[in-house]
Tab-separated table of C-alpha atoms (C1' of nucleotides) in Angstrom:
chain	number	residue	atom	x	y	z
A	1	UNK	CA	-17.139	9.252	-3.982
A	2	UNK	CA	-19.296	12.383	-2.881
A	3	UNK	CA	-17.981	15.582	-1.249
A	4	UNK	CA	-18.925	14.603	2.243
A	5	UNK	CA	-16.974	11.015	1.690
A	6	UNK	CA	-14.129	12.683	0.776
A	7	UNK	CA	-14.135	15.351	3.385
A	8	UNK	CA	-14.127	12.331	5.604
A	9	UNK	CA	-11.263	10.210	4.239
A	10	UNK	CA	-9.333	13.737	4.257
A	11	UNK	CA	-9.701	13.806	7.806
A	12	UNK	CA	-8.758	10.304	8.845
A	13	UNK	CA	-6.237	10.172	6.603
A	14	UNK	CA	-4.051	13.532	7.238
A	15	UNK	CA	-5.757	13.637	10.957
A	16	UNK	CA	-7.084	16.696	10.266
A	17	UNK	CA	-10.337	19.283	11.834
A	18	UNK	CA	-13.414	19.010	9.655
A	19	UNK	CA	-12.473	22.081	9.381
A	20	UNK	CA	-9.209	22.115	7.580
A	21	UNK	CA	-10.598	18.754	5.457
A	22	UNK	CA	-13.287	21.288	4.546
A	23	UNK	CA	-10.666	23.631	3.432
A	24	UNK	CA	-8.523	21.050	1.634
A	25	UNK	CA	-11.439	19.741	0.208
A	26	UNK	CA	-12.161	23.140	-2.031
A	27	UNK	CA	-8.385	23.165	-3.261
A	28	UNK	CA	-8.682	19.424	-4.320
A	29	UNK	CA	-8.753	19.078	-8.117
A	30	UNK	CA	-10.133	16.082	-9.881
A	31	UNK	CA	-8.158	15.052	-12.766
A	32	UNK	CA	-8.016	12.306	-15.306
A	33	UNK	CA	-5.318	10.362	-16.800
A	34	UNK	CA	-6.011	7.906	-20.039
A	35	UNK	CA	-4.236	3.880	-19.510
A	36	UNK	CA	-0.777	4.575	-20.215
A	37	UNK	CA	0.047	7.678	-19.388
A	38	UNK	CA	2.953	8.029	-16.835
A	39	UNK	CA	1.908	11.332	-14.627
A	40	UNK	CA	4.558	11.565	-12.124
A	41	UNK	CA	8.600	11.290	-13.784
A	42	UNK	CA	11.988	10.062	-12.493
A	43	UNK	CA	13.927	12.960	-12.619
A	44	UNK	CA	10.847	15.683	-12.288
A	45	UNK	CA	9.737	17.925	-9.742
A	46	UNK	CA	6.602	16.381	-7.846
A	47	UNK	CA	4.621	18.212	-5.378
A	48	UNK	CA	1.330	16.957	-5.724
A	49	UNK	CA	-0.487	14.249	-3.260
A	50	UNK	CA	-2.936	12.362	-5.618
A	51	UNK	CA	-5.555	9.829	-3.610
A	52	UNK	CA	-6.921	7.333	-6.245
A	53	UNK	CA	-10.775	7.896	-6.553
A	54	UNK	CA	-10.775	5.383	-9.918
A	55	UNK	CA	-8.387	2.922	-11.524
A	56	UNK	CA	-5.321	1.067	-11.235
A	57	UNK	CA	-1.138	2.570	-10.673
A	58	UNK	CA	1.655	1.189	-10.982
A	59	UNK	CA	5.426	2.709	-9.911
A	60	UNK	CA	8.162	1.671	-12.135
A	61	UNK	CA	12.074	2.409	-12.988
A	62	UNK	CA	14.198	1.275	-15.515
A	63	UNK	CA	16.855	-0.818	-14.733
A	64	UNK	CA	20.739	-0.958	-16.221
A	65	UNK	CA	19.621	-3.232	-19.112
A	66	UNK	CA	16.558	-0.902	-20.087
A	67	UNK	CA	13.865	-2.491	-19.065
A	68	UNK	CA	11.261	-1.139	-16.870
A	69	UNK	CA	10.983	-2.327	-13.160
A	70	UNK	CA	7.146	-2.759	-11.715
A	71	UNK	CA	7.988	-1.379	-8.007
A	72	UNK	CA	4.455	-1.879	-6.575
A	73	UNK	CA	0.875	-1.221	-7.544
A	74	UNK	CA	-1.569	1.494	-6.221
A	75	UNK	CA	-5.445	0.917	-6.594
A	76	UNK	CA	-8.733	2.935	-5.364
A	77	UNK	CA	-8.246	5.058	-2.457
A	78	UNK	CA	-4.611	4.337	-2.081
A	79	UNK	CA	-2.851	7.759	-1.817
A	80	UNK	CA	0.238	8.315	-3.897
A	81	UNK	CA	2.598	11.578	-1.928
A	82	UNK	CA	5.997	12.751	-2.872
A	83	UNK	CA	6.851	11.894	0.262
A	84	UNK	CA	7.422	8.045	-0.963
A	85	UNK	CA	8.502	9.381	-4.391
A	86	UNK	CA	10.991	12.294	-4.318
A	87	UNK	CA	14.362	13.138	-3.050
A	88	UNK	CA	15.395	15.910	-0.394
A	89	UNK	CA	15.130	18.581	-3.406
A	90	UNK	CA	11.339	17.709	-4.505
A	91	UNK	CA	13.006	15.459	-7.618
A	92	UNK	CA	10.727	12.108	-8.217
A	93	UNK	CA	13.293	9.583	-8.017
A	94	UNK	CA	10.686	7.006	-10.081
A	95	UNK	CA	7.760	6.949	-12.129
A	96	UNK	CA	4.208	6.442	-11.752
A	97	UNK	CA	1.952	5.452	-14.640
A	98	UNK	CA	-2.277	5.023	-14.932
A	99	UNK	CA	-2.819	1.157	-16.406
A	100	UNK	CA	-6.317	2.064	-16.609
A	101	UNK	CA	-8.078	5.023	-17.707
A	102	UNK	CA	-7.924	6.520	-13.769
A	103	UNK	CA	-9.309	9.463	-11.821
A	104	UNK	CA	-7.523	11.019	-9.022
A	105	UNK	CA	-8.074	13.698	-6.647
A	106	UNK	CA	-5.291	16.117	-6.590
A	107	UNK	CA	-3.775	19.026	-4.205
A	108	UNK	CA	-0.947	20.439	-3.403
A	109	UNK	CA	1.560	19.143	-0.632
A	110	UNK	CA	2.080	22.262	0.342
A	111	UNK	CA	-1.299	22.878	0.956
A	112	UNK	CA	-1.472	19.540	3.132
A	113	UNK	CA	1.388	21.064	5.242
A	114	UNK	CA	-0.082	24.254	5.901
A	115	UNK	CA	-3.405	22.931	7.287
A	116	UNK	CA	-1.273	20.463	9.015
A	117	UNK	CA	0.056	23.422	10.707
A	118	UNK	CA	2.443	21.993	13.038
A	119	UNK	CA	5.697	21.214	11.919
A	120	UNK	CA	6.361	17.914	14.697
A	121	UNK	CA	2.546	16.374	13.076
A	122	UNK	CA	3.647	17.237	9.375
A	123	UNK	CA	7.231	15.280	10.405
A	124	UNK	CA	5.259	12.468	11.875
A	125	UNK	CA	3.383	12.018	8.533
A	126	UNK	CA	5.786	12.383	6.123
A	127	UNK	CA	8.005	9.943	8.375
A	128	UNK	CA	4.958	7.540	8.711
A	129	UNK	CA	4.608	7.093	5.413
A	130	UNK	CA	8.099	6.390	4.500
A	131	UNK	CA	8.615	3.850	7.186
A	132	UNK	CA	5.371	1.735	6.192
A	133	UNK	CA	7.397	1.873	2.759
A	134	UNK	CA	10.709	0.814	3.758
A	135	UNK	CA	8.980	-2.346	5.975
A	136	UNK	CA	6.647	-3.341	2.754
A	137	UNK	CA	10.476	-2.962	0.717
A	138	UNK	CA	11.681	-5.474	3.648
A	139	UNK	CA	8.960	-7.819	2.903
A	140	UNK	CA	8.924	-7.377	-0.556
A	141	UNK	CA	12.558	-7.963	-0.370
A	142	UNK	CA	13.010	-11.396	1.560
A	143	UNK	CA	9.851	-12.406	0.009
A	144	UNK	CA	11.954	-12.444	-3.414
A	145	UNK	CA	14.415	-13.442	-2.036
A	146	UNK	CA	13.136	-16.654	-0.164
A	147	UNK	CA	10.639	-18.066	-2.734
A	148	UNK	CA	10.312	-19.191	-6.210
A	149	UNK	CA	7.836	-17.467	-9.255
A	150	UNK	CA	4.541	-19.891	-8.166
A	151	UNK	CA	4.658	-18.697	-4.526
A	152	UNK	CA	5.676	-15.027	-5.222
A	153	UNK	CA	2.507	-15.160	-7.565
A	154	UNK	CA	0.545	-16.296	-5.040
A	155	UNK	CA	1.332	-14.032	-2.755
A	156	UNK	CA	0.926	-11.293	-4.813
A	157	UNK	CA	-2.650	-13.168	-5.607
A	158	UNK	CA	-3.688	-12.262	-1.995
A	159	UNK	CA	-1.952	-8.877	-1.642
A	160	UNK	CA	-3.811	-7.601	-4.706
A	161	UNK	CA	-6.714	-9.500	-5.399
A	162	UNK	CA	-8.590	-9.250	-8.758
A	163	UNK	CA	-5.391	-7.026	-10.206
A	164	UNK	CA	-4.343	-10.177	-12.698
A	165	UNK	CA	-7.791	-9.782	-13.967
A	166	UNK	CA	-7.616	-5.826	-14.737
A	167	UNK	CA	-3.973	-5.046	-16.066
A	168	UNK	CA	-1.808	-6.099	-18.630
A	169	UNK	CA	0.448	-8.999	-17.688
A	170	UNK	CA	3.717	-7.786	-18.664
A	171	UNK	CA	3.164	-5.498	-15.600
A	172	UNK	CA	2.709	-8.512	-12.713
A	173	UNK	CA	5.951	-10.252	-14.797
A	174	UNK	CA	8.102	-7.241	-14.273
A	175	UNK	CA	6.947	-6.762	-11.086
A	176	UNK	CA	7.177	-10.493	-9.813
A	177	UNK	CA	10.872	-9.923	-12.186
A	178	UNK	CA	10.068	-12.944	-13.935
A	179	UNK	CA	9.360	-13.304	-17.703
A	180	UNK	CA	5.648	-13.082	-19.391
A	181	UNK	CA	6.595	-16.361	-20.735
A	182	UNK	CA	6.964	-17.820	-17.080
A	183	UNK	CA	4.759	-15.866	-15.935
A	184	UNK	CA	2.165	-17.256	-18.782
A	185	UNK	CA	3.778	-21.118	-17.362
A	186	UNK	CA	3.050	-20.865	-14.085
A	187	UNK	CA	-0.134	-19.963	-14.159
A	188	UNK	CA	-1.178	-22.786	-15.860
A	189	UNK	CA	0.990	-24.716	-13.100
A	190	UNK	CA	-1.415	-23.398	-10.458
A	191	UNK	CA	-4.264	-24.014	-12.389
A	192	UNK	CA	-3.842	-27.227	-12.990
A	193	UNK	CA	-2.650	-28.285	-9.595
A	194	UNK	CA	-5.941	-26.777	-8.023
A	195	UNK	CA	-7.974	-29.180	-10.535
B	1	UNK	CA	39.387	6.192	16.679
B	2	UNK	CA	40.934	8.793	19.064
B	3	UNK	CA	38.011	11.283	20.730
B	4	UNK	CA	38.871	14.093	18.550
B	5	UNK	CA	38.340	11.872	14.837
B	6	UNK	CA	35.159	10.664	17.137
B	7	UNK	CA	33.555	14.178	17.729
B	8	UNK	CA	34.205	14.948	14.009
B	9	UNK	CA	32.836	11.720	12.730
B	10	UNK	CA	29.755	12.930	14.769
B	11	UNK	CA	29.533	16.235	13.570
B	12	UNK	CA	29.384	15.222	9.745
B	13	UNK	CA	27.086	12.306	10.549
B	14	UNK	CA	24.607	14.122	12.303
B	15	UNK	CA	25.099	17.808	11.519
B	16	UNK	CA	26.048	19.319	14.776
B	17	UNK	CA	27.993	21.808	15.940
B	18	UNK	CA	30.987	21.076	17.544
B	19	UNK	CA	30.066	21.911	20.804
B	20	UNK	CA	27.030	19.951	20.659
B	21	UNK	CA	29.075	17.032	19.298
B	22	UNK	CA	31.132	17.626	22.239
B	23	UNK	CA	28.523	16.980	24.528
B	24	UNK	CA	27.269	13.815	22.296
B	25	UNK	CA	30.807	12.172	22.689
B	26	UNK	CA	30.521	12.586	26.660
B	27	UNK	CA	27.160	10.285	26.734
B	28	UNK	CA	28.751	7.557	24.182
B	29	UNK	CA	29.064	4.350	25.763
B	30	UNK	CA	31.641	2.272	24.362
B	31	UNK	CA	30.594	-1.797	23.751
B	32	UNK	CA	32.355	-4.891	22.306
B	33	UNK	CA	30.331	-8.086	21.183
B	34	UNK	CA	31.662	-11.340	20.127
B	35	UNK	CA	31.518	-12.685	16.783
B	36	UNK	CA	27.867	-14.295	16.363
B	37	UNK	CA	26.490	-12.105	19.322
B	38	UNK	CA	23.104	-10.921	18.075
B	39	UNK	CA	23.164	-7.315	19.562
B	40	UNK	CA	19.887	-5.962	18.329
B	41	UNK	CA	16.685	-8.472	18.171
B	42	UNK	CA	13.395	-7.982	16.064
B	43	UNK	CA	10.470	-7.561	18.291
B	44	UNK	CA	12.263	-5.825	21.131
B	45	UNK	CA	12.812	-2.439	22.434
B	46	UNK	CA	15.626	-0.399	20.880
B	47	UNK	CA	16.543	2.505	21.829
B	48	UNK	CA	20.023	3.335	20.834
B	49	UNK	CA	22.201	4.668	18.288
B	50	UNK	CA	25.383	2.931	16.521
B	51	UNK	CA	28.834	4.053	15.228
B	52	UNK	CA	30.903	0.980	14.374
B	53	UNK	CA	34.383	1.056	15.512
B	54	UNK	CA	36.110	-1.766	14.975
B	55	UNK	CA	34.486	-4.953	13.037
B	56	UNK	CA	31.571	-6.006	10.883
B	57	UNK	CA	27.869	-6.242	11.819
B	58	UNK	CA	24.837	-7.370	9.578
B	59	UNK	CA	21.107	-6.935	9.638
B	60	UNK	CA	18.640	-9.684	8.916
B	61	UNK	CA	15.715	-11.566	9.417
B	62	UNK	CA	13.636	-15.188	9.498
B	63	UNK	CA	11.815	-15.876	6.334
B	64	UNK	CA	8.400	-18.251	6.920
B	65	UNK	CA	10.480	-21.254	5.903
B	66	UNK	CA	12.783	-20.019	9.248
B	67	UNK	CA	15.631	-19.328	7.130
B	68	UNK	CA	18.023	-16.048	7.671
B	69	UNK	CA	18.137	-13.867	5.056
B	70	UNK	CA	20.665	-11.259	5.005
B	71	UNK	CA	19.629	-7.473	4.742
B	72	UNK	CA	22.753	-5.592	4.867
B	73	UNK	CA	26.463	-5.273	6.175
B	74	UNK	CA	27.719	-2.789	8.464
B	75	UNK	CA	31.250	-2.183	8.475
B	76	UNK	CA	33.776	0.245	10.405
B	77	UNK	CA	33.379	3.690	10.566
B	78	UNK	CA	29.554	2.877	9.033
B	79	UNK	CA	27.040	3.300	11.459
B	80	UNK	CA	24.458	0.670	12.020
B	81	UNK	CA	21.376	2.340	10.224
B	82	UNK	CA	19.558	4.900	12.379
B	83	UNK	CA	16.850	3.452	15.032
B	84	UNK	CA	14.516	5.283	12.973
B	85	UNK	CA	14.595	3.233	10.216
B	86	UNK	CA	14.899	0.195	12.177
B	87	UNK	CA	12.369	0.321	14.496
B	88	UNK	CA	8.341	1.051	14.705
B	89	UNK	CA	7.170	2.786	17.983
B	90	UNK	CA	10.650	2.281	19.432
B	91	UNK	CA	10.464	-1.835	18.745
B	92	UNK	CA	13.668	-3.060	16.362
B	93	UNK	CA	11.850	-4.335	13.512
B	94	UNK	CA	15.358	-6.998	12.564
B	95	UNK	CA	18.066	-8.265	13.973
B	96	UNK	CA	21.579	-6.876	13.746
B	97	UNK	CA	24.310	-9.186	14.826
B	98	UNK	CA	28.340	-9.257	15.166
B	99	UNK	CA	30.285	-11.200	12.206
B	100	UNK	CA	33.303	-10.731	13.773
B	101	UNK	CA	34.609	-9.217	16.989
B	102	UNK	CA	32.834	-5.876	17.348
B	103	UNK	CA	33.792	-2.525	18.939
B	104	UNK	CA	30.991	0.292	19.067
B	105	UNK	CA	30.162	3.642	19.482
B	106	UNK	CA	26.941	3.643	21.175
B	107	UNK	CA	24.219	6.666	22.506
B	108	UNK	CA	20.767	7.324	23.318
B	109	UNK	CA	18.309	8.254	20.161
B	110	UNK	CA	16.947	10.173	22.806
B	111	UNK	CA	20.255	12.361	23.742
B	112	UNK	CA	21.062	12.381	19.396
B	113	UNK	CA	17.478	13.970	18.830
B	114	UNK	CA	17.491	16.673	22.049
B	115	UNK	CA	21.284	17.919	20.007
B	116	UNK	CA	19.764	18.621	17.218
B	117	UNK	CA	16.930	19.915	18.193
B	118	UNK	CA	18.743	22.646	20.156
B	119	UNK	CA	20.858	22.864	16.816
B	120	UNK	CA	17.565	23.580	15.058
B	121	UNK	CA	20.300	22.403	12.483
B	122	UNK	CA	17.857	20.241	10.811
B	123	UNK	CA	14.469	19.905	10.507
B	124	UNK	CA	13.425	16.935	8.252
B	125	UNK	CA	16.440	15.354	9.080
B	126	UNK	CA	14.813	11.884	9.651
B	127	UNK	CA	12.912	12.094	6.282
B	128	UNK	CA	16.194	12.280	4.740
B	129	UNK	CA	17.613	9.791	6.292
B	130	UNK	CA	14.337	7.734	5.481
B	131	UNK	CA	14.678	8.377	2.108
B	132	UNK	CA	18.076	7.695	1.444
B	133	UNK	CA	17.393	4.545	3.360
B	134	UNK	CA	14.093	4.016	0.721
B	135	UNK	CA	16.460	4.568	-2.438
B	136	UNK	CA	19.123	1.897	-1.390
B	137	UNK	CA	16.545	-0.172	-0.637
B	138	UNK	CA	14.600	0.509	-4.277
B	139	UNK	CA	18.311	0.065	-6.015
B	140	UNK	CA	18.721	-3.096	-4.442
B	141	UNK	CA	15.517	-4.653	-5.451
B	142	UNK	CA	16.263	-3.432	-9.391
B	143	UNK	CA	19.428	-5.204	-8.738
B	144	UNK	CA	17.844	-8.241	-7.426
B	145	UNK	CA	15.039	-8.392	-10.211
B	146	UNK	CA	17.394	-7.318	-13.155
B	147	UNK	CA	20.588	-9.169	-12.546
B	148	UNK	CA	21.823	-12.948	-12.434
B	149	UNK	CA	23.494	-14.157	-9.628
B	150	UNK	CA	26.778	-14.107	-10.985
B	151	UNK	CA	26.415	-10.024	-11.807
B	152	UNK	CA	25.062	-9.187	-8.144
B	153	UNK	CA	28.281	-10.874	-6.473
B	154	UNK	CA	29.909	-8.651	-8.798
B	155	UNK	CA	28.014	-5.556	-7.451
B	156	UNK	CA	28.101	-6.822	-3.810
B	157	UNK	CA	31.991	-6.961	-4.419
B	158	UNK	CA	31.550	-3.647	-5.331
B	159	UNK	CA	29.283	-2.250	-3.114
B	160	UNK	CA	31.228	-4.229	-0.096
B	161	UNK	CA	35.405	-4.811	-1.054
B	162	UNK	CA	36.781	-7.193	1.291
B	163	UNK	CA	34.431	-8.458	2.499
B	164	UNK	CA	34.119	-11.508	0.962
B	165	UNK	CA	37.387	-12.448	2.846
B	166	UNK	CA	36.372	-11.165	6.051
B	167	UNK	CA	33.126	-12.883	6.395
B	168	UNK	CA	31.477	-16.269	6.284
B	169	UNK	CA	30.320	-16.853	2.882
B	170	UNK	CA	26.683	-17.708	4.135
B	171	UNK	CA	26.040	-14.648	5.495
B	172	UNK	CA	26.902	-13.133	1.532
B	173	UNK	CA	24.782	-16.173	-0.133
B	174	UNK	CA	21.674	-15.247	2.241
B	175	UNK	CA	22.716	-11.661	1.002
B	176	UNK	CA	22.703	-12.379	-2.542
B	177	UNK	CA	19.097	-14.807	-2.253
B	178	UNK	CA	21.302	-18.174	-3.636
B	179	UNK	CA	22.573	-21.324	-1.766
B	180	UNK	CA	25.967	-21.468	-0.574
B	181	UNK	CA	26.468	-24.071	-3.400
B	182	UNK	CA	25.320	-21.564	-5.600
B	183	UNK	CA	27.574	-19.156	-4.295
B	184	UNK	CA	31.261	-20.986	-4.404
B	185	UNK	CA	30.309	-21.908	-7.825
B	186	UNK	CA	29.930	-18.647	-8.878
B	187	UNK	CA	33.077	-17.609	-7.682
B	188	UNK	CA	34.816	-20.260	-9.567
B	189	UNK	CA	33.467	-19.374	-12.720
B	190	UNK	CA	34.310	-15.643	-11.966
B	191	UNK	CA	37.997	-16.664	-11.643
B	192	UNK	CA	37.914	-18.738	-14.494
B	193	UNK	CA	37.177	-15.829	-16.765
B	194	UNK	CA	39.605	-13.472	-15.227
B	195	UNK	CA	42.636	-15.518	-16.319
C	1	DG	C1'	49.306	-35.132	17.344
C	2	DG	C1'	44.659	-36.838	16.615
C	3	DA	C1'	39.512	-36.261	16.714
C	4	DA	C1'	35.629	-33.655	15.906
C	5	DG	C1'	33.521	-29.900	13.880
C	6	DT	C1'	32.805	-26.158	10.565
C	7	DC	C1'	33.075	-24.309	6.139
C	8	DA	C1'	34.208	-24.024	1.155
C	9	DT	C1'	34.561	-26.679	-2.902
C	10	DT	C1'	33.316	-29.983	-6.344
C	11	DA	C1'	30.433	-33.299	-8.819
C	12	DA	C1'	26.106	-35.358	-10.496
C	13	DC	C1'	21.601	-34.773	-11.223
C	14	DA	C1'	16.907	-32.380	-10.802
C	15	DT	C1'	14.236	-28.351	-11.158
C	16	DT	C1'	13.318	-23.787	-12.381
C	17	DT	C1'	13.499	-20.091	-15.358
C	18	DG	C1'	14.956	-17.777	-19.731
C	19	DA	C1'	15.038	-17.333	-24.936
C	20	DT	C1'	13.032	-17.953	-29.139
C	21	DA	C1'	9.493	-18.940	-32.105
C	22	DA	C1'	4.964	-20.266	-33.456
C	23	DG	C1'	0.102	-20.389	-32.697
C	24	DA	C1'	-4.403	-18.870	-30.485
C	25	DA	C1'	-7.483	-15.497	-28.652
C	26	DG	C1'	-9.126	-11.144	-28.220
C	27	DT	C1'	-9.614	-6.156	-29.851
C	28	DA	C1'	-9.753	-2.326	-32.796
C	29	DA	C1'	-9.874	-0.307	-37.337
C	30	DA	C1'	-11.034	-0.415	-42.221
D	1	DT	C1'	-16.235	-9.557	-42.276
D	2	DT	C1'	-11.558	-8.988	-43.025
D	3	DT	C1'	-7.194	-7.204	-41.573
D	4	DA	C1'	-3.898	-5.805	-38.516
D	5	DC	C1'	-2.420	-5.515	-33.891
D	6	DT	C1'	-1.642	-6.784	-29.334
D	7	DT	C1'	-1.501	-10.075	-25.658
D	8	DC	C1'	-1.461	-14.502	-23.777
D	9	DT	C1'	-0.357	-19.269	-24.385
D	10	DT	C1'	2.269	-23.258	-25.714
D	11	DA	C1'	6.325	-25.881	-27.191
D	12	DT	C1'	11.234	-26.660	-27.515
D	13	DC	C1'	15.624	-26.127	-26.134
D	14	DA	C1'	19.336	-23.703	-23.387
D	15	DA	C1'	21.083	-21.717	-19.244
D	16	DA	C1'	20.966	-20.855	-14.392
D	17	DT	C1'	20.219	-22.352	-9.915
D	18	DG	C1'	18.841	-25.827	-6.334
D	19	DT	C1'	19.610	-30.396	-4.009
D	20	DT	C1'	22.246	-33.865	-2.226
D	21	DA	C1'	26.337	-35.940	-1.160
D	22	DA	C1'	31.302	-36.541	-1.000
D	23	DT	C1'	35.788	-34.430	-0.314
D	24	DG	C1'	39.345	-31.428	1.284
D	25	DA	C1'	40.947	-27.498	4.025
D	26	DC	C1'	40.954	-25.427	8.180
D	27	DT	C1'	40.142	-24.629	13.061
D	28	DT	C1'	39.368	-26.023	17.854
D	29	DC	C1'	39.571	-28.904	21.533
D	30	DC	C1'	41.330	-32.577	24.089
DNA sequence: GGAAGTCATTAACATTTGATAAGAAGTAAA
DNA sequence: TTTACTTCTTATCAAATGTTAATGACTTCC
């Protein structure tokens, strides 16, 4: 994505002025993770908005038993704010991890706030974005809840198309909480059925 | 509830002074719904804020077979989670209903919102409320993924004591995501072990 | 008191998913 | 190319949960 692109999706994103996208735009940073390496920590101070210009996320916690829990999956130009991630006190309350080698443009909330300038619009969007998260978590939730492993993979088929193709499948199993084994089973189920 | 344990309830819940609290009390409207009344439908305008009084409520909604599922239980001196995080552009995005005979506390969003505003007590409040709504959510589905069914009855027992003699026990097996089948024989086996 | 209705339990069987282990396919390093 | 490593697949068996149906307990209504 070019300068002017970016300037753009700054704008219609945040609603901001050309002008303050223009502004934003010369604090952004560009940084690169490598496949595997978790960026933003459970239990860490975050207060950084990353927007995805390469490569594939994932959020994830560990449960009771130790094993880590796939909460959803963030791809190109999805944004990733502490807004969905932290607690009142700036804390991450979960973790985000590149599962490919990713590139992400990077500023400061604070920043976003400031060019946001009034408090009611930077409310709005930080209250925006937690509500389109807590009606996905609804979905997500009676979606689980309602249907077996074949239809929760399918529906995950159509909410992120070509993923299954471009990550590791331990992290669709942990998200879909099923094993890689079943995961491995009813794939071939499908498959076969769509002979 | 007398009108003095009232106005305090709403001064912790909500921040306010005590005058201001004072002035909420004087708009509540006090209702009563039958056991089964739905109270609060998906899809239409809601406007109002809850304090229970007396009884037990529950949130839910229709999966695409048509089935209810269960979201959460509301029980006395809980309030019914704020219209912000139940609603999109003032629509109720679920149902809440009565499980048993229901007393409640009710008030304008409208009339909550102008208090604190004149409080200034807090700004943000809504994102923390939002958040705290996103957690329980994100703790549930770790629960849900990670855990048997016989080990989330345990943590709903926890989570909810009494309940499970207070309610019908399809309202908990649409809670927990198993059949009521499921459900009774889990409990069995539960007992079993205790002895 | 009896009849009808609802709800929880129990049983028998089917289906789904997990656990474990072994093999196959792909990838990276020597 | 060989070796080692990881990941996905496949097979077998065990455990958990769903389905269906029958029964008993309890309420409600007449």
């Amino acid at each position: 994505m070019d300068m002017e692109n970016l300037i753009q999706e700054l704008q219609n994103r945040y609603k901001l002025s050309l002008d303050s996208a223009e502004k934003l735009s010369k604090v952004i940073e560009v940084i690169q993770f490598q496949k595997g390496d978790t960026f933003i920590r459970a239990g860490k101070i975050n207060t950084t908005e990353y927007l995805i210009l390469e490569g594939i996320c994932r959020s994830f916690l560990e449960n009771v038993k130790g094993q880590e829990v796939t909460l959803s999956f963030f791809n190109s130009l999805k944004t990733i704010s502490p807004n969905l991630t932290r607690t009142k006190n700036l804390i991450s309350i979960l973790n985000v991890q590149a599962l490919t080698d990713i590139k992400l443009a990077s500023f400061p909330t604070l920043e976003l706030m400031r060019l946001m300038n009034e408090n009611r619009a930077i409310e709005m969007w930080g209250n925006g974005i937690l509500q389109k998260e807590l009606m996905q978590k609804v979905s997500k939730e009676i979606n689980h809840i309602s249907l077996g492993a074949k239809e929760r993979l399918l529906t995950f088929r159509k909410e992120y198309p070509l993923l299954e193709n471009q990550i590791s499948h331990s992290y669709i199993s942990s998200y879909l909480g099923i094993t890689n084994v079943s995961l491995s089973r009813i794939r071939k189920e499908i498959s076969n059925n769509r002979t």
